[in-house]
Tab-separated table of N, CA and C in Angstrom:
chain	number	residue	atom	x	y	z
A	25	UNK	N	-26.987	27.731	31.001
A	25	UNK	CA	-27.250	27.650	32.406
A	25	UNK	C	-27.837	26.290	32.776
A	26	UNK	N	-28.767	25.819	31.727
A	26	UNK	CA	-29.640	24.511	32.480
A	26	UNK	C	-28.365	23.047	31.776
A	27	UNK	N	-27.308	23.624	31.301
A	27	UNK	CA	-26.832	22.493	31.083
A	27	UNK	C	-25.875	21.887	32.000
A	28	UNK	N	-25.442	23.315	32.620
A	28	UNK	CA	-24.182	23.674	33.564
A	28	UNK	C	-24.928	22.826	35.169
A	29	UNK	N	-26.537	23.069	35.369
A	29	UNK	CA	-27.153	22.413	36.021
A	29	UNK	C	-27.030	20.935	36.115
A	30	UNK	N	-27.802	20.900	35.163
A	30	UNK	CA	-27.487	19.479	34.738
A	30	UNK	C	-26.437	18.371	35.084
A	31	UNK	N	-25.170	19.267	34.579
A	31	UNK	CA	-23.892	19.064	34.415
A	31	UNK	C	-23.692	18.443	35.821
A	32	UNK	N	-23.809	19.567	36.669
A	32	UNK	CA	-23.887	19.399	38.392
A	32	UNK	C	-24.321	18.424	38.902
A	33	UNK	N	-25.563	17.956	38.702
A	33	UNK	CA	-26.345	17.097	39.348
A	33	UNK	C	-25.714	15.869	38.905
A	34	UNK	N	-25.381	15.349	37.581
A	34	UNK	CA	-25.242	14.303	36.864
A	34	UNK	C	-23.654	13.682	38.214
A	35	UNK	N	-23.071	15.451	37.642
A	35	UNK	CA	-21.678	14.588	38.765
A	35	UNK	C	-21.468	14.449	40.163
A	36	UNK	N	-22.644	15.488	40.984
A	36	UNK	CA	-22.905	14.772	41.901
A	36	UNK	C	-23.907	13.646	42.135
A	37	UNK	N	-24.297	12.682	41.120
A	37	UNK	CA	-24.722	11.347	41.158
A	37	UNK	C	-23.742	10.557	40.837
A	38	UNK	N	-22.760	10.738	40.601
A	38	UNK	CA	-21.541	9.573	39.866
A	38	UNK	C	-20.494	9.877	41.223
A	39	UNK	N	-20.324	10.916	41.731
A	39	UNK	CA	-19.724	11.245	43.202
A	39	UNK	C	-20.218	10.582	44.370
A	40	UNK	N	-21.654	11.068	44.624
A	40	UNK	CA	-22.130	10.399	45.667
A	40	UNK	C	-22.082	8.572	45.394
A	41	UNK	N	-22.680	8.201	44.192
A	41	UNK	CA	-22.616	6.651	43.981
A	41	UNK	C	-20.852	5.987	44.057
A	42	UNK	N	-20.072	6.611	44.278
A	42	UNK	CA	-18.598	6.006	44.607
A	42	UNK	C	-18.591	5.302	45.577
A	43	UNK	N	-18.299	4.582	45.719
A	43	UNK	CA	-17.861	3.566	46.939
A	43	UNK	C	-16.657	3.484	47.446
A	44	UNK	N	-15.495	2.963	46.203
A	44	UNK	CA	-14.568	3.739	46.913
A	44	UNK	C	-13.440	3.763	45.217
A	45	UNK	N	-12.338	3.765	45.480
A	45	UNK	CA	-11.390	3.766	44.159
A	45	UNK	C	-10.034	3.403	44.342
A	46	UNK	N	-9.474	3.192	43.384
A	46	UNK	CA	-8.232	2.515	43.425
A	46	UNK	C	-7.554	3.085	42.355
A	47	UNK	N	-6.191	3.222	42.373
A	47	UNK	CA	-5.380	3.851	41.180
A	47	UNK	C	-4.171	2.780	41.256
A	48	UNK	N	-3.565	2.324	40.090
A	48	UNK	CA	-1.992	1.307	39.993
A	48	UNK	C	-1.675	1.646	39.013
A	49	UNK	N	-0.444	2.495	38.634
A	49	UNK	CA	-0.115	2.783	37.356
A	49	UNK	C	-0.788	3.965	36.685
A	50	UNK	N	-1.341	3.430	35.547
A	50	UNK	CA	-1.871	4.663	34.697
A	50	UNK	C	-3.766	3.995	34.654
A	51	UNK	N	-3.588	2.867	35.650
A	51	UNK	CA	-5.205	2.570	35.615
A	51	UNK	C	-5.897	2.596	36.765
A	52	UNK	N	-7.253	2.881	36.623
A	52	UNK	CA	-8.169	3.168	37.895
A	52	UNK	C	-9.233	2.195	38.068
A	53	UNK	N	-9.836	2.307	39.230
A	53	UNK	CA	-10.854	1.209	39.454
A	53	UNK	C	-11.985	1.806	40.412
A	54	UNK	N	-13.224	1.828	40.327
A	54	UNK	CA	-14.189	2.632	41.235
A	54	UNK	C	-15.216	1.654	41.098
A	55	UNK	N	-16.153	1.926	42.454
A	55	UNK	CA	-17.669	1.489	41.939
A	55	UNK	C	-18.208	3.227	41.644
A	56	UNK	N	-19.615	2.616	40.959
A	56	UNK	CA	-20.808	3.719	40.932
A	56	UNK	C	-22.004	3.248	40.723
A	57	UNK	N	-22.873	3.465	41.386
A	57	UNK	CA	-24.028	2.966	41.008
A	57	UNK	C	-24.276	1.615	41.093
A	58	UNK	N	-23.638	0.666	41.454
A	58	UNK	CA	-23.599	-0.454	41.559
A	58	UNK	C	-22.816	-1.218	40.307
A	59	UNK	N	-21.632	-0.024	39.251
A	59	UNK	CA	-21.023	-0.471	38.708
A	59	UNK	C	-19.723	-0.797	38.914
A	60	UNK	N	-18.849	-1.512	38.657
A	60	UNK	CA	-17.478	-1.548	38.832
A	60	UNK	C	-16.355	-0.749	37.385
A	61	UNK	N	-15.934	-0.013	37.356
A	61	UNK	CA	-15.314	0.515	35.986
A	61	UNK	C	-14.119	0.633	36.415
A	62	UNK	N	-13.153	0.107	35.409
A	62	UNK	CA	-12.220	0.207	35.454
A	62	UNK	C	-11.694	0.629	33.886
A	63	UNK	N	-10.375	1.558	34.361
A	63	UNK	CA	-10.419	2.929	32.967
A	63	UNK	C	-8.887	3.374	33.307
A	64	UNK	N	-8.595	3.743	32.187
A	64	UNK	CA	-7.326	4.476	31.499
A	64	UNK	C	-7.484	5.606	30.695
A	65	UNK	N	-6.633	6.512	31.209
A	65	UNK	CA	-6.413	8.094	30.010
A	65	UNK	C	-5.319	8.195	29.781
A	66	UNK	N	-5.603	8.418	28.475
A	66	UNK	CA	-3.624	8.784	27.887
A	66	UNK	C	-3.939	9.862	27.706
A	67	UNK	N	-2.234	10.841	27.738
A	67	UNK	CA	-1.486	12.056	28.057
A	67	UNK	C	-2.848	12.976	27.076
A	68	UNK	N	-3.569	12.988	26.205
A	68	UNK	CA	-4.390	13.685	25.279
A	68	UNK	C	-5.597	13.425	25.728
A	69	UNK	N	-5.903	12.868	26.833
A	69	UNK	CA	-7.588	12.482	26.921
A	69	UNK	C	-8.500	11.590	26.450
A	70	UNK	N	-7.999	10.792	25.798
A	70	UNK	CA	-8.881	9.539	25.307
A	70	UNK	C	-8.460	8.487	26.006
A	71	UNK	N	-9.918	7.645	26.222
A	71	UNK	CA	-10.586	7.180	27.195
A	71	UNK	C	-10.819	5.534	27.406
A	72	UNK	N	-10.369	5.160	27.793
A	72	UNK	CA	-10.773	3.619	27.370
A	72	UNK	C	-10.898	2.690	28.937
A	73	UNK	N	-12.755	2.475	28.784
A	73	UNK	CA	-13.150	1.911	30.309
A	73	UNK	C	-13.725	0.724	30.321
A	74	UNK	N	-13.754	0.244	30.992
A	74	UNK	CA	-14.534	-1.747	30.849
A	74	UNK	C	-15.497	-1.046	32.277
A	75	UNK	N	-16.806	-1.207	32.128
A	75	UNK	CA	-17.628	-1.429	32.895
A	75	UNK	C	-18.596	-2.824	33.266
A	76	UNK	N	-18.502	-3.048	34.693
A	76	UNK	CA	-19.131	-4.332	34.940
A	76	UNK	C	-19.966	-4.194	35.982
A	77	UNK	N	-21.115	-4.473	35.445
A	77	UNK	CA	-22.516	-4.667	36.666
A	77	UNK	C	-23.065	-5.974	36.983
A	78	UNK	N	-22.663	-6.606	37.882
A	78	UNK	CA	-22.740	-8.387	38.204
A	78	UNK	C	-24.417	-8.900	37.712
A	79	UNK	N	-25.416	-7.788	37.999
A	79	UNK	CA	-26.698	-8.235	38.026
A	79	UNK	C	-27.219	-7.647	36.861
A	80	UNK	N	-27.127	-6.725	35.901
A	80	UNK	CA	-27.857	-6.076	34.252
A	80	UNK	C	-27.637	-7.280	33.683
A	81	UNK	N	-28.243	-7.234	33.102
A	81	UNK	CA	-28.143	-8.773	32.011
A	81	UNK	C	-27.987	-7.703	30.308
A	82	UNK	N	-28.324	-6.772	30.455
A	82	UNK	CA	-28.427	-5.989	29.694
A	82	UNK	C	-27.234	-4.471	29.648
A	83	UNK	N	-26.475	-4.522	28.753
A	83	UNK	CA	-25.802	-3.296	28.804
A	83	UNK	C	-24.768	-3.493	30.158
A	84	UNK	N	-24.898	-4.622	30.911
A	84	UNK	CA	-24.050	-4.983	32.566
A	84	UNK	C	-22.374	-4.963	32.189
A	85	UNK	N	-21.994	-5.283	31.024
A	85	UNK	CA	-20.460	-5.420	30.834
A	85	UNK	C	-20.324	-5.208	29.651
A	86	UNK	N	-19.569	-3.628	29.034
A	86	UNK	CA	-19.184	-3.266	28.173
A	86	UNK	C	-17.656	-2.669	28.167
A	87	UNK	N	-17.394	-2.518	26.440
A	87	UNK	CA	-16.036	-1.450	26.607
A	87	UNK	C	-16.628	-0.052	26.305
A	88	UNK	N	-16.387	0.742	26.859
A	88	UNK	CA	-16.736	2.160	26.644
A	88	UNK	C	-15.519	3.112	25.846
A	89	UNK	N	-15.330	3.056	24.848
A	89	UNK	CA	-13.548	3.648	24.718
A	89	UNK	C	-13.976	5.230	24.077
A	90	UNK	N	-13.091	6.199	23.836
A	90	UNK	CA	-13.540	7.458	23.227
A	90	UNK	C	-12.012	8.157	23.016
A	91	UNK	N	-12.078	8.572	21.538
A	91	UNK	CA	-10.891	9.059	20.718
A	91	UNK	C	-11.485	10.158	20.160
A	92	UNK	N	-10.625	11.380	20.591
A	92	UNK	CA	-11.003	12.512	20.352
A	92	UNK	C	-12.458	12.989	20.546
A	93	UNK	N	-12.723	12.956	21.904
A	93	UNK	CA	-14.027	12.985	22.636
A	93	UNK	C	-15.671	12.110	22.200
A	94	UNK	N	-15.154	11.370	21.327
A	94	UNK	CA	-16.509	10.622	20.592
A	94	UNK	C	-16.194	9.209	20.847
A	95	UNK	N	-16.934	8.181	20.972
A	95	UNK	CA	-17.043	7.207	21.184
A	95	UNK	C	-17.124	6.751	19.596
A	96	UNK	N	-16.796	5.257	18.851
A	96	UNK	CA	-17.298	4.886	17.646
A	96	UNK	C	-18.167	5.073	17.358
A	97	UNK	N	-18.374	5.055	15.542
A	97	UNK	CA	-19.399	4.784	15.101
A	97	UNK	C	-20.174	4.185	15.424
A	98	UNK	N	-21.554	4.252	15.691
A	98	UNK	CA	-22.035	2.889	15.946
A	98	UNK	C	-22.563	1.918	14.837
A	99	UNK	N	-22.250	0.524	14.739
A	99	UNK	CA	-22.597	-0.384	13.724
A	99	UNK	C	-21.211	-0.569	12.909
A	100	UNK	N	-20.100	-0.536	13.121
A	100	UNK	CA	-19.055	-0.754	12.532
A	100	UNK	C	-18.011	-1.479	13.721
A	101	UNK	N	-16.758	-1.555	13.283
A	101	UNK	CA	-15.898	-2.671	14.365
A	101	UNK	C	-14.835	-1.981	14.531
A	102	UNK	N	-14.270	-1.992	15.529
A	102	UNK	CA	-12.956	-1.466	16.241
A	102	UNK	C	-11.838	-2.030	16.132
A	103	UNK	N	-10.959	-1.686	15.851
A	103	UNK	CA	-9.065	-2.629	15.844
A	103	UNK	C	-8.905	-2.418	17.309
A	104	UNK	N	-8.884	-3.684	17.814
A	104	UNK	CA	-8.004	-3.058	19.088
A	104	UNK	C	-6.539	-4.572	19.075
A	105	UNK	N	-5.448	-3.335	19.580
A	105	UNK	CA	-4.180	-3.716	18.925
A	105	UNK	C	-3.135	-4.032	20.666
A	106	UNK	N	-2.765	-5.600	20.342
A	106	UNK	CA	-2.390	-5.753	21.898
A	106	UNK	C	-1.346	-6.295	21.734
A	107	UNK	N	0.155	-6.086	21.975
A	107	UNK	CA	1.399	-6.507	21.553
A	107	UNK	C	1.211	-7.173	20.187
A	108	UNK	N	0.880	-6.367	19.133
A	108	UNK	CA	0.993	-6.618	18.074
A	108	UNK	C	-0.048	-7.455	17.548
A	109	UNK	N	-1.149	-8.079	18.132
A	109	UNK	CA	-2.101	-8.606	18.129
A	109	UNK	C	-3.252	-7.804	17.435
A	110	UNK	N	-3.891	-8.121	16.470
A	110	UNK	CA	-5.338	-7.595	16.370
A	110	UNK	C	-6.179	-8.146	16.510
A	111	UNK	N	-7.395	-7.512	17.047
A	111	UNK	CA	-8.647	-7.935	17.491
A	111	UNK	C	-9.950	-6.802	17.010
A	112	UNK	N	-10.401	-7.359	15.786
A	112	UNK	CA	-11.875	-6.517	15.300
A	112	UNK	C	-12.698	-7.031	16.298
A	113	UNK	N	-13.307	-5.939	17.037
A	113	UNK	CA	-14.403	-6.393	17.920
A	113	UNK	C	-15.861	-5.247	17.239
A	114	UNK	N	-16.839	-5.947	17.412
A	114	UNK	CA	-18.114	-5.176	16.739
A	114	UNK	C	-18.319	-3.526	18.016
A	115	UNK	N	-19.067	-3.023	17.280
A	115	UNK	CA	-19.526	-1.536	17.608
A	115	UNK	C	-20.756	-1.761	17.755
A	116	UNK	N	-21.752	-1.892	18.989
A	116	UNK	CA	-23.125	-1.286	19.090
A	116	UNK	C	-23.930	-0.082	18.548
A	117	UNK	N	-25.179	-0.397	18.213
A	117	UNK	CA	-25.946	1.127	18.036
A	117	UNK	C	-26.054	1.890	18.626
A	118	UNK	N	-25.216	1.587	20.193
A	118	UNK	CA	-25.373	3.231	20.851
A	118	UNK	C	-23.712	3.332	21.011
A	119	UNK	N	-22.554	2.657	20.725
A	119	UNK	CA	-21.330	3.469	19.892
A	119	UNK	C	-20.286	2.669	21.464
A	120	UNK	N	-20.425	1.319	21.673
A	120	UNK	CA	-19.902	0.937	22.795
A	120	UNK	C	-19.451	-0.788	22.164
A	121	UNK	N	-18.906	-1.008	23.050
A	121	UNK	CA	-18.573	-2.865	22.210
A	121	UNK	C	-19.261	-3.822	23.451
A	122	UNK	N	-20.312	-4.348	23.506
A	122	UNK	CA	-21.030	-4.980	24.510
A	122	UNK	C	-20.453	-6.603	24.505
A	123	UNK	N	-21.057	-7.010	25.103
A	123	UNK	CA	-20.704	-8.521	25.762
A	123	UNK	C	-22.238	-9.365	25.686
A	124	UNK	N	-22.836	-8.922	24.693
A	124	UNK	CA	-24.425	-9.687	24.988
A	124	UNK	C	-24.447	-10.580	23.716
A	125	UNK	N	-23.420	-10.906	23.003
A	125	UNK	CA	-23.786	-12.635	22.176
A	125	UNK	C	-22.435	-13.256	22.243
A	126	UNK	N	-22.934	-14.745	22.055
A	126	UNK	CA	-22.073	-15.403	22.414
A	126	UNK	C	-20.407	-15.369	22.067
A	127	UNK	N	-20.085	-15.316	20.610
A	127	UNK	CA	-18.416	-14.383	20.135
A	127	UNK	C	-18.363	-13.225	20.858
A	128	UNK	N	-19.310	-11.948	21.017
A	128	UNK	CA	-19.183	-11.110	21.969
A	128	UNK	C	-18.504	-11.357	23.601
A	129	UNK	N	-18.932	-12.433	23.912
A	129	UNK	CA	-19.200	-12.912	25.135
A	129	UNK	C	-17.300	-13.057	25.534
A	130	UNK	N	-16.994	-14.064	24.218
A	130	UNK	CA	-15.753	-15.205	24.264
A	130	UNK	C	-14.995	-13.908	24.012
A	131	UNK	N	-14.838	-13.141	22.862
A	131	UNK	CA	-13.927	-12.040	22.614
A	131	UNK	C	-13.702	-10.980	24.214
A	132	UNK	N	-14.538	-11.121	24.734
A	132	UNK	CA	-14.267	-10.040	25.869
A	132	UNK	C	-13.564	-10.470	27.159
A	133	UNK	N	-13.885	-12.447	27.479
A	133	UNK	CA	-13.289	-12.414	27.985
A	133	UNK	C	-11.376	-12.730	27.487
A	134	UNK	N	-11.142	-13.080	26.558
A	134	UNK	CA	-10.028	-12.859	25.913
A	134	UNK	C	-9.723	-11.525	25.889
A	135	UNK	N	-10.121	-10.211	25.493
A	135	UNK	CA	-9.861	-9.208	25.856
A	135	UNK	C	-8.765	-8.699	27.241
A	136	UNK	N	-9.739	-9.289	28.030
A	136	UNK	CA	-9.814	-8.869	29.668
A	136	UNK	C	-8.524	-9.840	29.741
A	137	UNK	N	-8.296	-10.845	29.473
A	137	UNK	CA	-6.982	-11.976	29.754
A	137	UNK	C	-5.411	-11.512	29.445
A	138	UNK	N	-6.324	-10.188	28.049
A	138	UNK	CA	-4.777	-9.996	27.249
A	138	UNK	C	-4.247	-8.445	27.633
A	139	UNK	N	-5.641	-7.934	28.314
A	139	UNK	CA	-5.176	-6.537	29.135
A	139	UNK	C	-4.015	-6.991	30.183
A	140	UNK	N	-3.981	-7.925	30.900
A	140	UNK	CA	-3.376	-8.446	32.490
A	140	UNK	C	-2.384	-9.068	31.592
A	141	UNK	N	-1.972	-9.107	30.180
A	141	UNK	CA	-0.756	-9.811	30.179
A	141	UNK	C	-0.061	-9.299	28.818
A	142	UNK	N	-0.907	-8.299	28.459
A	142	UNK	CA	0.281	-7.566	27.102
A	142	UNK	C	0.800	-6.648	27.655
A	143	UNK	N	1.627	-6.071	26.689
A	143	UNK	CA	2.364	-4.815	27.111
A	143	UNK	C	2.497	-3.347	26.138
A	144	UNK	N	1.556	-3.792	25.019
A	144	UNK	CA	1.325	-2.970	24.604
A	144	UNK	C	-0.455	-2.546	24.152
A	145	UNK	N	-1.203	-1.470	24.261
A	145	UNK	CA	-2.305	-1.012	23.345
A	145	UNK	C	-2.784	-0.180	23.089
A	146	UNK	N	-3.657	-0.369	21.730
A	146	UNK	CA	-3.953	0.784	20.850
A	146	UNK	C	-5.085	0.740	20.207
A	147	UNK	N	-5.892	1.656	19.969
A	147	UNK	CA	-7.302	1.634	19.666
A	147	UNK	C	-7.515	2.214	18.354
A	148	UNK	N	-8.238	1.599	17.488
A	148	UNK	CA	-8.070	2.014	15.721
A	148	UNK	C	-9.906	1.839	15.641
A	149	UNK	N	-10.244	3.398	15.443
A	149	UNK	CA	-11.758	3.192	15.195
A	149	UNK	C	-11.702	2.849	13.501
A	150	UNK	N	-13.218	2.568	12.714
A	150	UNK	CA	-13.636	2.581	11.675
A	150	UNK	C	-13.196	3.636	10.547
A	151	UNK	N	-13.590	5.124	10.950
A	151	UNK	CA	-12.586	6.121	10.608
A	151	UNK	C	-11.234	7.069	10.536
A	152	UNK	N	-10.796	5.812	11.161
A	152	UNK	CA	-9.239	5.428	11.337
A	152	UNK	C	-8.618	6.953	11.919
A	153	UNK	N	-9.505	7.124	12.975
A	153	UNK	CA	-9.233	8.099	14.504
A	153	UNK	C	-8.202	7.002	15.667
A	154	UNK	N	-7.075	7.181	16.117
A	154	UNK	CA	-6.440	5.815	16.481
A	154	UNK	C	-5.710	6.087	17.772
A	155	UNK	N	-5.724	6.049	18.931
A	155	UNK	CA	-5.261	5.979	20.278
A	155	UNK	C	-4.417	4.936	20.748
A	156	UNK	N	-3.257	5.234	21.561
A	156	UNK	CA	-2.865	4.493	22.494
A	156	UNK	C	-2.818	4.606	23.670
A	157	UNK	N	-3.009	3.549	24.639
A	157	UNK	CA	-3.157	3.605	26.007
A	157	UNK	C	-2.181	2.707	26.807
A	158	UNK	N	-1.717	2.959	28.130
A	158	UNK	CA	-0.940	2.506	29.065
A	158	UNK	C	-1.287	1.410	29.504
A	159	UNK	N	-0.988	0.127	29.501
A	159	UNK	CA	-1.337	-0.973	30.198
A	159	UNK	C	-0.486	-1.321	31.868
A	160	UNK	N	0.319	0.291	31.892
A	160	UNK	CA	0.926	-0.284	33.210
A	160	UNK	C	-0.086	0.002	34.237
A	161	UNK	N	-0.252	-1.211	35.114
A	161	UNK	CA	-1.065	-0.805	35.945
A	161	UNK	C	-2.023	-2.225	35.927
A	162	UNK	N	-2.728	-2.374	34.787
A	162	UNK	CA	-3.619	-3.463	34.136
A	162	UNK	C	-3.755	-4.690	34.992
A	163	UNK	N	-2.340	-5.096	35.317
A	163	UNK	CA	-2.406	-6.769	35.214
A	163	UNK	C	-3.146	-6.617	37.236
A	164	UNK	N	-2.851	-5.372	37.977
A	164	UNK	CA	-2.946	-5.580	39.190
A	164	UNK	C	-4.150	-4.587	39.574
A	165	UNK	N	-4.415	-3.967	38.624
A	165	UNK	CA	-5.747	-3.951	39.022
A	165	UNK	C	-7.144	-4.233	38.652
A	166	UNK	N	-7.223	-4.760	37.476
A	166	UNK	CA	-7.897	-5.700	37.395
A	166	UNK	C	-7.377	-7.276	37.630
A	167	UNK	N	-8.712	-7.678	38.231
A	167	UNK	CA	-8.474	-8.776	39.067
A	167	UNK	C	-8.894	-10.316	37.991
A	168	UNK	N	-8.012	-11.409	38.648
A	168	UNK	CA	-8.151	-12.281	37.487
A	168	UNK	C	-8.958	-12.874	37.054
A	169	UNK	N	-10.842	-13.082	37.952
A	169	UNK	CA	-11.662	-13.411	37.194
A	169	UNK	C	-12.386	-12.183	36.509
A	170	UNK	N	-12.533	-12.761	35.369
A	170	UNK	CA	-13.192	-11.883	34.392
A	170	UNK	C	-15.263	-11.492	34.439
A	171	UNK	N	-14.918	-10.137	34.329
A	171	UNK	CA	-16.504	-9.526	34.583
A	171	UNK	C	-17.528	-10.729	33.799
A	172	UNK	N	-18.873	-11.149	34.686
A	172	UNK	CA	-19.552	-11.605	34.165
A	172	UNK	C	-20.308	-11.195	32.879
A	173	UNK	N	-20.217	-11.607	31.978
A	173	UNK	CA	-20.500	-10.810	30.414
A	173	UNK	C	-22.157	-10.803	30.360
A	174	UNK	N	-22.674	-9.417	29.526
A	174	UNK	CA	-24.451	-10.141	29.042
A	174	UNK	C	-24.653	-11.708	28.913
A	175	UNK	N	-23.969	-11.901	27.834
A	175	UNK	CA	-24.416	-13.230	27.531
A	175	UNK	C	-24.270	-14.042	28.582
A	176	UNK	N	-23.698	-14.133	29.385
A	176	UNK	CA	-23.251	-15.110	30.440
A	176	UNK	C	-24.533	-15.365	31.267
A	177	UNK	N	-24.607	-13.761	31.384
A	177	UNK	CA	-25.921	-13.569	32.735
A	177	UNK	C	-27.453	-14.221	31.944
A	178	UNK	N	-27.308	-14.391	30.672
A	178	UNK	CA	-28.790	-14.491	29.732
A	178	UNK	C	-28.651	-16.093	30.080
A	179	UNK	N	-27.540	-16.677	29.603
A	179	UNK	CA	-26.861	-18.273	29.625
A	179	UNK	C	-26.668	-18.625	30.356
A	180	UNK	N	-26.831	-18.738	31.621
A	180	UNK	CA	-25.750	-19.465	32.721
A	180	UNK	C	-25.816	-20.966	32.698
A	181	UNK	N	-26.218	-21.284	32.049
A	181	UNK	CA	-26.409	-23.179	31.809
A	181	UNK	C	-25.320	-23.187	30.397
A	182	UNK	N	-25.426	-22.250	29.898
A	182	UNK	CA	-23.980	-22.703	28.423
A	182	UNK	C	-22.351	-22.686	28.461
């Protein structure tokens, strides 16, 4: 009962904090909370979202991805696979791929460059749990400057 509560309240705080949303393809785009997320689900439910908050300097621009309802390990690295491309990107201790050091920083916005211009991807955790997702949609709704990263917001003189 108190979770089902819970449950309630949590999503009417992520409801009410909408601003507004956008759908192109198989990808979406919303604010909440003063975040911007933009996210994809393939046909099975796994999840793969880029969140960007212009002003957190902290935790403000991450990938959030989740294969078979769990997010990564945390402390291990992710394959993520983009027209044949691989890219090990690190895993945080709370199970997310952040943007707060400087290779962090550079890998994400390369990330974000190769979402708007591959045509294929696929997500390969540590325990080789492995998803693919739709990039139709990608190049037009996310827009071509790239989310200001942690590190960016810590650096703005580098």
């Amino acid at each position: 009962m108190m979770k089902r509560l819970q449950g309630a309240i949590l999503v009417g705080l992520l409801l009410s904090g909408t601003a507004s949303a956008a759908s192109i393809g198989k990808w979406n785009s919303g604010e909440i909370n003063g975040f911007t997320r933009y996210w994809t689900t393939n046909n099975v439910g796994d999840n793969f979202v880029i969140w960007c908050h212009p002003e957190r300097k902290v935790n403000g621009t991450l990938l959030h991805i989740e294969v078979d309802g769990q997010t990564p390990t945390p402390n291990t690295r992710i394959k993520l696979i983009m027209d044949q491309e691989i890219l090990e990107l690190p895993v945080n201790e709370q199970g997310y791929i952040d943007s707060g050091c400087a290779t962090c920083s550079d890998s994400f916005g390369y990330v974000w460059h190769r979402l708007r211009a591959a045509h294929t991807m696929a997500v390969k955790f540590h325990d080789n749990r492995y998803a693919g997702f739709s990039l139709k949609g990608a190049k037009e709704i996310l827009p071509g400057p790239v989310c200001p990263t942690d590190w960016q917001k810590k650096n703005p003189n580098s």
